[in-house]
PDB file of N, CA, C and O in Angstrom:
ATOM      1  N   UNK A   1       1.067  -0.900   0.197  1.00  0.00           N
ATOM      2  CA  UNK A   1       0.073   0.079   0.096  1.00  0.00           C
ATOM      3  C   UNK A   1       0.851   1.323  -0.112  1.00  0.00           C
ATOM      4  O   UNK A   1       1.414   0.890   0.837  1.00  0.00           O
ATOM      5  N   UNK A   2       0.713   2.484  -1.098  1.00  0.00           N
ATOM      6  CA  UNK A   2       1.387   3.007  -0.986  1.00  0.00           C
ATOM      7  C   UNK A   2       0.333   4.223  -0.441  1.00  0.00           C
ATOM      8  O   UNK A   2      -0.546   4.796  -1.403  1.00  0.00           O
ATOM      9  N   UNK A   3       0.999   5.660   0.520  1.00  0.00           N
ATOM     10  CA  UNK A   3      -0.272   6.733   0.391  1.00  0.00           C
ATOM     11  C   UNK A   3       0.848   7.976   0.449  1.00  0.00           C
ATOM     12  O   UNK A   3       2.654   7.959   1.113  1.00  0.00           O
ATOM     13  N   UNK A   4       0.213   8.974  -0.208  1.00  0.00           N
ATOM     14  CA  UNK A   4       1.188   9.961  -0.413  1.00  0.00           C
ATOM     15  C   UNK A   4      -0.350  11.557   0.123  1.00  0.00           C
ATOM     16  O   UNK A   4      -1.304  11.503   0.401  1.00  0.00           O
ATOM     17  N   UNK A   5       1.034  11.537   1.354  1.00  0.00           N
ATOM     18  CA  UNK A   5      -0.454  12.637   2.681  1.00  0.00           C
ATOM     19  C   UNK A   5      -0.476  13.988   2.214  1.00  0.00           C
ATOM     20  O   UNK A   5       1.329  14.097   2.116  1.00  0.00           O
ATOM     21  N   UNK A   6      -0.873  14.329   1.997  1.00  0.00           N
ATOM     22  CA  UNK A   6      -0.552  16.125   1.357  1.00  0.00           C
ATOM     23  C   UNK A   6      -1.160  16.998   1.217  1.00  0.00           C
ATOM     24  O   UNK A   6      -1.745  18.280   2.049  1.00  0.00           O
ATOM     25  N   UNK A   7      -1.881  16.546   3.064  1.00  0.00           N
ATOM     26  CA  UNK A   7      -3.220  18.102   4.018  1.00  0.00           C
ATOM     27  C   UNK A   7      -2.213  18.461   5.156  1.00  0.00           C
ATOM     28  O   UNK A   7      -2.978  18.595   6.514  1.00  0.00           O
ATOM     29  N   UNK A   8      -0.933  18.628   5.399  1.00  0.00           N
ATOM     30  CA  UNK A   8      -0.519  19.346   5.761  1.00  0.00           C
ATOM     31  C   UNK A   8      -0.816  21.189   6.120  1.00  0.00           C
ATOM     32  O   UNK A   8      -1.458  20.892   5.065  1.00  0.00           O
ATOM     33  N   UNK A   9      -1.613  20.950   7.727  1.00  0.00           N
ATOM     34  CA  UNK A   9      -1.573  22.438   7.564  1.00  0.00           C
ATOM     35  C   UNK A   9      -0.464  23.306   8.712  1.00  0.00           C
ATOM     36  O   UNK A   9       0.006  23.237   9.043  1.00  0.00           O
ATOM     37  N   UNK A  10      -0.563  24.780   7.799  1.00  0.00           N
ATOM     38  CA  UNK A  10       0.035  25.459   8.150  1.00  0.00           C
ATOM     39  C   UNK A  10      -0.465  25.394   9.482  1.00  0.00           C
ATOM     40  O   UNK A  10       0.480  26.443  10.398  1.00  0.00           O
ATOM     41  N   UNK A  11      -1.212  25.671  10.118  1.00  0.00           N
ATOM     42  CA  UNK A  11      -1.815  26.744  11.693  1.00  0.00           C
ATOM     43  C   UNK A  11      -1.905  25.389  12.266  1.00  0.00           C
ATOM     44  O   UNK A  11      -1.846  25.973  13.546  1.00  0.00           O
ATOM     45  N   UNK A  12      -1.368  24.137  12.003  1.00  0.00           N
ATOM     46  CA  UNK A  12      -0.407  23.070  12.680  1.00  0.00           C
ATOM     47  C   UNK A  12      -0.025  23.155  13.603  1.00  0.00           C
ATOM     48  O   UNK A  12       1.526  22.930  12.132  1.00  0.00           O
ATOM     49  N   UNK A  13       1.435  23.482  14.276  1.00  0.00           N
ATOM     50  CA  UNK A  13       2.317  23.598  15.104  1.00  0.00           C
ATOM     51  C   UNK A  13       2.806  22.008  13.737  1.00  0.00           C
ATOM     52  O   UNK A  13       3.813  22.375  13.399  1.00  0.00           O
ATOM     53  N   UNK A  14       2.509  21.092  14.437  1.00  0.00           N
ATOM     54  CA  UNK A  14       2.934  19.990  13.680  1.00  0.00           C
ATOM     55  C   UNK A  14       2.586  18.841  11.924  1.00  0.00           C
ATOM     56  O   UNK A  14       2.397  17.863  12.209  1.00  0.00           O
ATOM     57  N   UNK A  15       2.170  19.817  11.688  1.00  0.00           N
ATOM     58  CA  UNK A  15       1.409  20.110  10.777  1.00  0.00           C
ATOM     59  C   UNK A  15      -0.096  19.508  10.703  1.00  0.00           C
ATOM     60  O   UNK A  15      -0.095  19.483   9.490  1.00  0.00           O
ATOM     61  N   UNK A  16      -0.502  17.639  11.323  1.00  0.00           N
ATOM     62  CA  UNK A  16      -1.049  17.623  11.471  1.00  0.00           C
ATOM     63  C   UNK A  16      -2.105  17.369  12.546  1.00  0.00           C
ATOM     64  O   UNK A  16      -0.661  16.340  13.360  1.00  0.00           O
ATOM     65  N   UNK A  17      -2.735  17.237  13.664  1.00  0.00           N
ATOM     66  CA  UNK A  17      -3.068  16.972  14.402  1.00  0.00           C
ATOM     67  C   UNK A  17      -3.247  15.673  14.672  1.00  0.00           C
ATOM     68  O   UNK A  17      -2.884  14.783  14.328  1.00  0.00           O
ATOM     69  N   UNK A  18      -3.369  15.371  16.547  1.00  0.00           N
ATOM     70  CA  UNK A  18      -3.085  14.161  17.710  1.00  0.00           C
ATOM     71  C   UNK A  18      -4.185  13.242  16.488  1.00  0.00           C
ATOM     72  O   UNK A  18      -3.649  12.071  16.120  1.00  0.00           O
ATOM     73  N   UNK A  19      -5.772  13.662  16.613  1.00  0.00           N
ATOM     74  CA  UNK A  19      -6.558  12.989  15.564  1.00  0.00           C
ATOM     75  C   UNK A  19      -6.485  12.036  14.008  1.00  0.00           C
ATOM     76  O   UNK A  19      -6.573  10.986  13.892  1.00  0.00           O
ATOM     77  N   UNK A  20      -6.287  12.646  13.303  1.00  0.00           N
ATOM     78  CA  UNK A  20      -5.355  12.676  11.845  1.00  0.00           C
ATOM     79  C   UNK A  20      -4.277  11.472  11.179  1.00  0.00           C
ATOM     80  O   UNK A  20      -4.392  11.285  10.985  1.00  0.00           O
ATOM     81  N   UNK A  21      -3.676  11.867  13.334  1.00  0.00           N
ATOM     82  CA  UNK A  21      -1.737  10.866  12.919  1.00  0.00           C
ATOM     83  C   UNK A  21      -2.804  10.069  13.602  1.00  0.00           C
ATOM     84  O   UNK A  21      -2.524   8.395  13.165  1.00  0.00           O
ATOM     85  N   UNK A  22      -3.896   9.492  14.613  1.00  0.00           N
ATOM     86  CA  UNK A  22      -4.273   8.537  15.055  1.00  0.00           C
ATOM     87  C   UNK A  22      -4.846   7.244  14.272  1.00  0.00           C
ATOM     88  O   UNK A  22      -4.875   6.489  14.074  1.00  0.00           O
ATOM     89  N   UNK A  23      -5.769   8.788  13.069  1.00  0.00           N
ATOM     90  CA  UNK A  23      -6.372   7.568  11.886  1.00  0.00           C
ATOM     91  C   UNK A  23      -5.247   6.974  11.082  1.00  0.00           C
ATOM     92  O   UNK A  23      -5.517   6.260  10.734  1.00  0.00           O
ATOM     93  N   UNK A  24      -4.836   8.051  10.847  1.00  0.00           N
ATOM     94  CA  UNK A  24      -4.212   7.848   9.402  1.00  0.00           C
ATOM     95  C   UNK A  24      -3.167   6.194   9.864  1.00  0.00           C
ATOM     96  O   UNK A  24      -2.629   4.826   9.525  1.00  0.00           O
ATOM     97  N   UNK A  25      -2.350   5.737  11.439  1.00  0.00           N
ATOM     98  CA  UNK A  25      -2.018   5.085  12.699  1.00  0.00           C
ATOM     99  C   UNK A  25      -2.836   3.847  12.118  1.00  0.00           C
ATOM    100  O   UNK A  25      -2.502   2.723  11.296  1.00  0.00           O
ATOM    101  N   UNK A  26      -4.305   4.332  12.145  1.00  0.00           N
ATOM    102  CA  UNK A  26      -4.221   2.480  12.238  1.00  0.00           C
ATOM    103  C   UNK A  26      -4.922   2.680  11.336  1.00  0.00           C
ATOM    104  O   UNK A  26      -5.287   0.899  11.136  1.00  0.00           O
ATOM    105  N   UNK A  27      -5.478   3.269  10.101  1.00  0.00           N
ATOM    106  CA  UNK A  27      -5.806   2.742   8.075  1.00  0.00           C
ATOM    107  C   UNK A  27      -3.931   1.628   7.974  1.00  0.00           C
ATOM    108  O   UNK A  27      -4.846   0.636   7.258  1.00  0.00           O
ATOM    109  N   UNK A  28      -2.753   2.507   8.711  1.00  0.00           N
ATOM    110  CA  UNK A  28      -2.208   1.771   8.875  1.00  0.00           C
ATOM    111  C   UNK A  28      -1.659   0.009   9.048  1.00  0.00           C
ATOM    112  O   UNK A  28      -1.321  -0.784   8.211  1.00  0.00           O
ATOM    113  N   UNK A  29      -2.449   0.657  10.281  1.00  0.00           N
ATOM    114  CA  UNK A  29      -1.957  -1.444  11.393  1.00  0.00           C
ATOM    115  C   UNK A  29      -2.418  -2.137  10.162  1.00  0.00           C
ATOM    116  O   UNK A  29      -2.569  -3.494  10.369  1.00  0.00           O
ATOM    117  N   UNK A  30      -4.621  -1.753  10.080  1.00  0.00           N
ATOM    118  CA  UNK A  30      -4.927  -2.356   9.217  1.00  0.00           C
ATOM    119  C   UNK A  30      -4.555  -2.882   7.548  1.00  0.00           C
ATOM    120  O   UNK A  30      -4.904  -4.180   6.882  1.00  0.00           O
ATOM    121  N   UNK A  31      -4.070  -1.946   7.053  1.00  0.00           N
ATOM    122  CA  UNK A  31      -3.537  -2.356   5.685  1.00  0.00           C
ATOM    123  C   UNK A  31      -2.566  -3.661   5.541  1.00  0.00           C
ATOM    124  O   UNK A  31      -2.028  -4.834   4.952  1.00  0.00           O
ATOM    125  N   UNK A  32      -1.148  -3.685   7.410  1.00  0.00           N
ATOM    126  CA  UNK A  32      -0.317  -4.609   7.207  1.00  0.00           C
ATOM    127  C   UNK A  32      -1.259  -5.357   7.338  1.00  0.00           C
ATOM    128  O   UNK A  32      -0.428  -6.578   6.856  1.00  0.00           O
ATOM    129  N   UNK A  33      -2.338  -5.250   7.868  1.00  0.00           N
ATOM    130  CA  UNK A  33      -2.770  -6.973   8.754  1.00  0.00           C
ATOM    131  C   UNK A  33      -3.513  -7.468   7.602  1.00  0.00           C
ATOM    132  O   UNK A  33      -4.284  -8.632   8.226  1.00  0.00           O
ATOM    133  N   UNK A  34      -3.646  -7.557   6.478  1.00  0.00           N
ATOM    134  CA  UNK A  34      -4.486  -7.684   5.251  1.00  0.00           C
ATOM    135  C   UNK A  34      -5.707  -7.235   5.307  1.00  0.00           C
ATOM    136  O   UNK A  34      -6.464  -7.586   4.366  1.00  0.00           O
ATOM    137  N   UNK A  35      -6.569  -5.983   5.975  1.00  0.00           N
ATOM    138  CA  UNK A  35      -7.654  -6.055   5.770  1.00  0.00           C
ATOM    139  C   UNK A  35      -7.938  -4.493   5.845  1.00  0.00           C
ATOM    140  O   UNK A  35      -6.633  -4.000   4.940  1.00  0.00           O
ATOM    141  N   UNK A  36      -9.350  -3.556   5.323  1.00  0.00           N
ATOM    142  CA  UNK A  36      -9.206  -2.581   5.197  1.00  0.00           C
ATOM    143  C   UNK A  36     -10.334  -1.525   6.250  1.00  0.00           C
ATOM    144  O   UNK A  36     -10.352  -1.822   6.700  1.00  0.00           O
ATOM    145  N   UNK A  37      -9.455  -0.673   5.854  1.00  0.00           N
ATOM    146  CA  UNK A  37     -10.247   0.332   7.033  1.00  0.00           C
ATOM    147  C   UNK A  37     -11.331   0.643   6.302  1.00  0.00           C
ATOM    148  O   UNK A  37     -11.904   0.566   5.046  1.00  0.00           O
ATOM    149  N   UNK A  38     -12.539   0.724   7.289  1.00  0.00           N
ATOM    150  CA  UNK A  38     -14.094   0.736   7.179  1.00  0.00           C
ATOM    151  C   UNK A  38     -14.183   2.326   6.317  1.00  0.00           C
ATOM    152  O   UNK A  38     -15.349   2.303   6.587  1.00  0.00           O
ATOM    153  N   UNK A  39     -13.174   3.018   6.855  1.00  0.00           N
ATOM    154  CA  UNK A  39     -13.717   4.330   6.928  1.00  0.00           C
ATOM    155  C   UNK A  39     -13.431   5.483   5.753  1.00  0.00           C
ATOM    156  O   UNK A  39     -13.559   5.939   5.094  1.00  0.00           O
ATOM    157  N   UNK A  40     -12.792   4.302   4.499  1.00  0.00           N
ATOM    158  CA  UNK A  40     -12.645   5.324   4.014  1.00  0.00           C
ATOM    159  C   UNK A  40     -12.519   4.424   2.435  1.00  0.00           C
ATOM    160  O   UNK A  40     -13.495   2.996   2.298  1.00  0.00           O
ATOM    161  N   UNK A  41     -13.768   5.087   1.078  1.00  0.00           N
ATOM    162  CA  UNK A  41     -14.459   4.220  -0.065  1.00  0.00           C
ATOM    163  C   UNK A  41     -13.635   3.499  -0.951  1.00  0.00           C
ATOM    164  O   UNK A  41     -12.390   4.574  -0.766  1.00  0.00           O
ATOM    165  N   UNK A  42     -14.422   3.111  -1.633  1.00  0.00           N
ATOM    166  CA  UNK A  42     -13.375   2.017  -2.670  1.00  0.00           C
ATOM    167  C   UNK A  42     -13.928   2.540  -4.428  1.00  0.00           C
ATOM    168  O   UNK A  42     -14.727   3.209  -3.626  1.00  0.00           O
ATOM    169  N   UNK A  43     -12.985   2.411  -4.221  1.00  0.00           N
ATOM    170  CA  UNK A  43     -12.403   3.083  -6.415  1.00  0.00           C
ATOM    171  C   UNK A  43     -13.503   2.577  -6.966  1.00  0.00           C
ATOM    172  O   UNK A  43     -13.383   2.336  -8.434  1.00  0.00           O
ATOM    173  N   UNK A  44     -13.427   0.952  -6.230  1.00  0.00           N
ATOM    174  CA  UNK A  44     -13.535  -0.482  -7.434  1.00  0.00           C
ATOM    175  C   UNK A  44     -14.735  -0.682  -6.432  1.00  0.00           C
ATOM    176  O   UNK A  44     -15.064  -0.759  -5.688  1.00  0.00           O
ATOM    177  N   UNK A  45     -14.944  -1.957  -7.045  1.00  0.00           N
ATOM    178  CA  UNK A  45     -16.294  -2.793  -6.900  1.00  0.00           C
ATOM    179  C   UNK A  45     -15.191  -3.498  -5.668  1.00  0.00           C
ATOM    180  O   UNK A  45     -15.216  -3.848  -5.935  1.00  0.00           O
ATOM    181  N   UNK A  46     -16.023  -3.444  -4.582  1.00  0.00           N
ATOM    182  CA  UNK A  46     -16.343  -4.717  -3.460  1.00  0.00           C
ATOM    183  C   UNK A  46     -16.137  -5.902  -3.521  1.00  0.00           C
ATOM    184  O   UNK A  46     -17.209  -6.037  -4.132  1.00  0.00           O
ATOM    185  N   UNK A  47     -14.866  -6.897  -3.501  1.00  0.00           N
ATOM    186  CA  UNK A  47     -15.122  -7.589  -3.717  1.00  0.00           C
ATOM    187  C   UNK A  47     -13.916  -8.935  -3.042  1.00  0.00           C
ATOM    188  O   UNK A  47     -13.208  -7.947  -2.046  1.00  0.00           O
ATOM    189  N   UNK A  48     -13.522  -9.543  -2.224  1.00  0.00           N
ATOM    190  CA  UNK A  48     -13.902 -10.579  -1.276  1.00  0.00           C
ATOM    191  C   UNK A  48     -11.821 -10.814  -1.923  1.00  0.00           C
ATOM    192  O   UNK A  48     -11.417 -10.920  -2.472  1.00  0.00           O
ATOM    193  N   UNK A  49     -10.671 -10.123  -0.910  1.00  0.00           N
ATOM    194  CA  UNK A  49      -9.557 -10.309  -1.334  1.00  0.00           C
ATOM    195  C   UNK A  49      -9.053 -10.663  -0.044  1.00  0.00           C
ATOM    196  O   UNK A  49      -8.899 -11.163   0.991  1.00  0.00           O
ATOM    197  N   UNK A  50      -7.698 -11.105  -0.535  1.00  0.00           N
ATOM    198  CA  UNK A  50      -6.817 -12.141   0.447  1.00  0.00           C
ATOM    199  C   UNK A  50      -7.223 -11.236   1.445  1.00  0.00           C
ATOM    200  O   UNK A  50      -6.546 -10.258   0.751  1.00  0.00           O
ATOM    201  N   UNK A  51      -6.291 -11.802   2.551  1.00  0.00           N
ATOM    202  CA  UNK A  51      -6.288 -11.273   3.756  1.00  0.00           C
ATOM    203  C   UNK A  51      -5.124 -12.088   3.466  1.00  0.00           C
ATOM    204  O   UNK A  51      -4.409 -12.467   4.985  1.00  0.00           O
ATOM    205  N   UNK A  52      -4.057 -10.843   3.377  1.00  0.00           N
ATOM    206  CA  UNK A  52      -2.611 -11.367   3.296  1.00  0.00           C
ATOM    207  C   UNK A  52      -1.835  -9.774   3.789  1.00  0.00           C
ATOM    208  O   UNK A  52      -2.001  -9.038   3.965  1.00  0.00           O
ATOM    209  N   UNK A  53      -1.219 -10.364   4.349  1.00  0.00           N
ATOM    210  CA  UNK A  53      -0.816  -9.275   5.177  1.00  0.00           C
ATOM    211  C   UNK A  53       0.642  -8.233   4.527  1.00  0.00           C
ATOM    212  O   UNK A  53       0.446  -9.344   2.784  1.00  0.00           O
ATOM    213  N   UNK A  54       0.175  -6.753   3.708  1.00  0.00           N
ATOM    214  CA  UNK A  54       1.156  -5.752   3.346  1.00  0.00           C
ATOM    215  C   UNK A  54       1.882  -5.572   3.418  1.00  0.00           C
ATOM    216  O   UNK A  54       2.353  -4.428   4.694  1.00  0.00           O
ATOM    217  N   UNK A  55       2.831  -4.698   3.221  1.00  0.00           N
ATOM    218  CA  UNK A  55       3.419  -3.537   3.033  1.00  0.00           C
ATOM    219  C   UNK A  55       2.937  -2.126   3.056  1.00  0.00           C
ATOM    220  O   UNK A  55       1.983  -1.380   2.159  1.00  0.00           O
ATOM    221  N   UNK A  56       3.075  -0.960   3.778  1.00  0.00           N
ATOM    222  CA  UNK A  56       2.202   0.011   3.770  1.00  0.00           C
ATOM    223  C   UNK A  56       4.006   0.975   4.131  1.00  0.00           C
ATOM    224  O   UNK A  56       4.655   1.114   5.140  1.00  0.00           O
ATOM    225  N   UNK A  57       4.153   1.892   2.783  1.00  0.00           N
ATOM    226  CA  UNK A  57       4.966   2.768   2.828  1.00  0.00           C
ATOM    227  C   UNK A  57       3.565   4.261   2.608  1.00  0.00           C
ATOM    228  O   UNK A  57       3.773   4.854   2.025  1.00  0.00           O
ATOM    229  N   UNK A  58       4.149   5.280   3.772  1.00  0.00           N
ATOM    230  CA  UNK A  58       3.078   6.158   3.563  1.00  0.00           C
ATOM    231  C   UNK A  58       4.470   8.174   3.742  1.00  0.00           C
ATOM    232  O   UNK A  58       5.034   7.195   4.428  1.00  0.00           O
ATOM    233  N   UNK A  59       4.399   8.585   3.300  1.00  0.00           N
ATOM    234  CA  UNK A  59       4.484   9.926   2.157  1.00  0.00           C
ATOM    235  C   UNK A  59       3.928  10.590   2.834  1.00  0.00           C
ATOM    236  O   UNK A  59       2.993  11.161   2.488  1.00  0.00           O
ATOM    237  N   UNK A  60       5.207  11.889   3.002  1.00  0.00           N
ATOM    238  CA  UNK A  60       4.088  13.130   3.887  1.00  0.00           C
ATOM    239  C   UNK A  60       4.819  14.129   2.784  1.00  0.00           C
ATOM    240  O   UNK A  60       5.986  14.635   2.565  1.00  0.00           O
ATOM    241  N   UNK A  61       5.006  14.383   1.806  1.00  0.00           N
ATOM    242  CA  UNK A  61       4.470  15.009   0.754  1.00  0.00           C
ATOM    243  C   UNK A  61       3.354  17.102   0.773  1.00  0.00           C
ATOM    244  O   UNK A  61       2.812  16.127  -0.077  1.00  0.00           O
ATOM    245  N   UNK A  62       4.388  17.397   0.891  1.00  0.00           N
ATOM    246  CA  UNK A  62       2.969  18.682   0.768  1.00  0.00           C
ATOM    247  C   UNK A  62       3.228  19.935   0.925  1.00  0.00           C
ATOM    248  O   UNK A  62       4.760  20.325   0.570  1.00  0.00           O
ATOM    249  N   UNK A  63       2.596  21.480   0.859  1.00  0.00           N
ATOM    250  CA  UNK A  63       3.464  22.208   0.599  1.00  0.00           C
ATOM    251  C   UNK A  63       4.019  22.653   1.740  1.00  0.00           C
ATOM    252  O   UNK A  63       4.753  23.898   1.587  1.00  0.00           O
ATOM    253  N   UNK A  64       3.741  21.931   3.066  1.00  0.00           N
ATOM    254  CA  UNK A  64       4.424  22.408   3.807  1.00  0.00           C
ATOM    255  C   UNK A  64       5.851  21.935   4.478  1.00  0.00           C
ATOM    256  O   UNK A  64       5.514  21.032   5.295  1.00  0.00           O
ATOM    257  N   UNK A  65       6.656  21.768   3.874  1.00  0.00           N
ATOM    258  CA  UNK A  65       7.223  21.109   3.804  1.00  0.00           C
ATOM    259  C   UNK A  65       8.323  20.737   4.987  1.00  0.00           C
ATOM    260  O   UNK A  65       9.038  19.320   5.564  1.00  0.00           O
ATOM    261  N   UNK A  66       8.383  22.428   5.462  1.00  0.00           N
ATOM    262  CA  UNK A  66       9.651  22.084   6.932  1.00  0.00           C
ATOM    263  C   UNK A  66       8.510  21.150   8.004  1.00  0.00           C
ATOM    264  O   UNK A  66       9.566  20.691   9.270  1.00  0.00           O
ATOM    265  N   UNK A  67       7.139  21.109   7.522  1.00  0.00           N
ATOM    266  CA  UNK A  67       6.396  19.913   8.902  1.00  0.00           C
ATOM    267  C   UNK A  67       6.839  18.363   9.019  1.00  0.00           C
ATOM    268  O   UNK A  67       5.776  17.750   9.587  1.00  0.00           O
ATOM    269  N   UNK A  68       6.700  18.271   7.627  1.00  0.00           N
ATOM    270  CA  UNK A  68       6.247  16.903   7.153  1.00  0.00           C
ATOM    271  C   UNK A  68       7.827  16.038   7.765  1.00  0.00           C
ATOM    272  O   UNK A  68       7.388  14.674   7.936  1.00  0.00           O
ATOM    273  N   UNK A  69       8.584  16.497   7.520  1.00  0.00           N
ATOM    274  CA  UNK A  69      10.012  15.415   8.596  1.00  0.00           C
ATOM    275  C   UNK A  69       9.033  15.070  10.219  1.00  0.00           C
ATOM    276  O   UNK A  69       8.673  14.059  10.956  1.00  0.00           O
ATOM    277  N   UNK A  70       8.352  16.129  11.010  1.00  0.00           N
ATOM    278  CA  UNK A  70       7.994  15.953  12.112  1.00  0.00           C
ATOM    279  C   UNK A  70       6.927  15.250  12.360  1.00  0.00           C
ATOM    280  O   UNK A  70       5.948  14.012  13.613  1.00  0.00           O
ATOM    281  N   UNK A  71       5.645  15.945  11.282  1.00  0.00           N
ATOM    282  CA  UNK A  71       4.579  14.106  10.901  1.00  0.00           C
ATOM    283  C   UNK A  71       4.652  13.382  10.544  1.00  0.00           C
ATOM    284  O   UNK A  71       4.339  11.533  11.409  1.00  0.00           O
ATOM    285  N   UNK A  72       5.688  12.729   9.441  1.00  0.00           N
ATOM    286  CA  UNK A  72       6.325  11.219   9.434  1.00  0.00           C
ATOM    287  C   UNK A  72       7.008  10.853  10.800  1.00  0.00           C
ATOM    288  O   UNK A  72       7.110   9.545  11.439  1.00  0.00           O
ATOM    289  N   UNK A  73       7.030  11.334  11.753  1.00  0.00           N
ATOM    290  CA  UNK A  73       8.463  11.465  12.981  1.00  0.00           C
ATOM    291  C   UNK A  73       7.999  10.572  14.472  1.00  0.00           C
ATOM    292  O   UNK A  73       7.026   9.363  14.696  1.00  0.00           O
ATOM    293  N   UNK A  74       6.473  11.762  13.919  1.00  0.00           N
ATOM    294  CA  UNK A  74       5.040  11.042  15.160  1.00  0.00           C
ATOM    295  C   UNK A  74       4.760  10.126  14.314  1.00  0.00           C
ATOM    296  O   UNK A  74       3.945   9.376  15.291  1.00  0.00           O
ATOM    297  N   UNK A  75       4.179   9.776  13.363  1.00  0.00           N
ATOM    298  CA  UNK A  75       3.086   8.629  12.744  1.00  0.00           C
ATOM    299  C   UNK A  75       4.408   7.147  13.358  1.00  0.00           C
ATOM    300  O   UNK A  75       3.899   5.916  13.326  1.00  0.00           O
ATOM    301  N   UNK A  76       6.097   7.566  12.468  1.00  0.00           N
ATOM    302  CA  UNK A  76       6.415   6.278  13.772  1.00  0.00           C
ATOM    303  C   UNK A  76       6.430   5.417  15.269  1.00  0.00           C
ATOM    304  O   UNK A  76       6.140   4.715  15.019  1.00  0.00           O
ATOM    305  N   UNK A  77       6.769   7.393  15.074  1.00  0.00           N
ATOM    306  CA  UNK A  77       6.533   6.532  16.317  1.00  0.00           C
ATOM    307  C   UNK A  77       4.940   6.114  16.966  1.00  0.00           C
ATOM    308  O   UNK A  77       5.000   5.670  18.482  1.00  0.00           O
ATOM    309  N   UNK A  78       3.973   6.103  16.583  1.00  0.00           N
ATOM    310  CA  UNK A  78       2.510   6.269  17.136  1.00  0.00           C
ATOM    311  C   UNK A  78       2.198   4.864  17.677  1.00  0.00           C
ATOM    312  O   UNK A  78       2.449   4.110  16.459  1.00  0.00           O
ATOM    313  N   UNK A  79       2.041   3.798  18.189  1.00  0.00           N
ATOM    314  CA  UNK A  79       0.791   3.038  17.960  1.00  0.00           C
ATOM    315  C   UNK A  79      -0.601   3.213  18.307  1.00  0.00           C
ATOM    316  O   UNK A  79      -1.654   3.740  19.231  1.00  0.00           O
ATOM    317  N   UNK A  80      -1.262   2.943  16.968  1.00  0.00           N
ATOM    318  CA  UNK A  80      -2.258   3.465  17.679  1.00  0.00           C
ATOM    319  C   UNK A  80      -3.860   2.329  18.692  1.00  0.00           C
ATOM    320  O   UNK A  80      -3.250   0.814  18.610  1.00  0.00           O
ATOM    321  N   UNK A  81      -4.519   3.080  18.504  1.00  0.00           N
ATOM    322  CA  UNK A  81      -5.485   2.657  19.411  1.00  0.00           C
ATOM    323  C   UNK A  81      -6.207   1.251  19.318  1.00  0.00           C
ATOM    324  O   UNK A  81      -6.362   0.578  19.877  1.00  0.00           O
ATOM    325  N   UNK A  82      -6.670   1.287  17.834  1.00  0.00           N
ATOM    326  CA  UNK A  82      -7.778   0.364  17.103  1.00  0.00           C
ATOM    327  C   UNK A  82      -8.046   0.513  15.548  1.00  0.00           C
ATOM    328  O   UNK A  82      -7.824   2.041  15.088  1.00  0.00           O
ATOM    329  N   UNK A  83      -7.287  -0.616  14.882  1.00  0.00           N
ATOM    330  CA  UNK A  83      -7.971  -0.632  13.869  1.00  0.00           C
ATOM    331  C   UNK A  83      -9.491   0.362  12.761  1.00  0.00           C
ATOM    332  O   UNK A  83     -10.799   0.201  13.810  1.00  0.00           O
ATOM    333  N   UNK A  84      -9.665   1.179  11.934  1.00  0.00           N
ATOM    334  CA  UNK A  84     -11.367   1.717  11.953  1.00  0.00           C
ATOM    335  C   UNK A  84     -11.369   0.522  10.591  1.00  0.00           C
ATOM    336  O   UNK A  84     -10.543  -0.198  10.613  1.00  0.00           O
TER     337      UNK A  84
END
């Protein structure tokens, strides 16, 4: 799974609010375990997918480049409470 997060906010001191980091961490955990996050729409019709573990790559690339490294470090160190 390849993700490119582009929604850092200039008014957020660390780019992303804690709740946003929690959400993306839970989604990544879900994908890594072979599940689909329930809170995201599918672009193709829902079909049974094999439940296999996957690698998840998340990149923070956005207009507020100085905040991207901190957001990435926060996500790396975060342990979600539950997957969506």
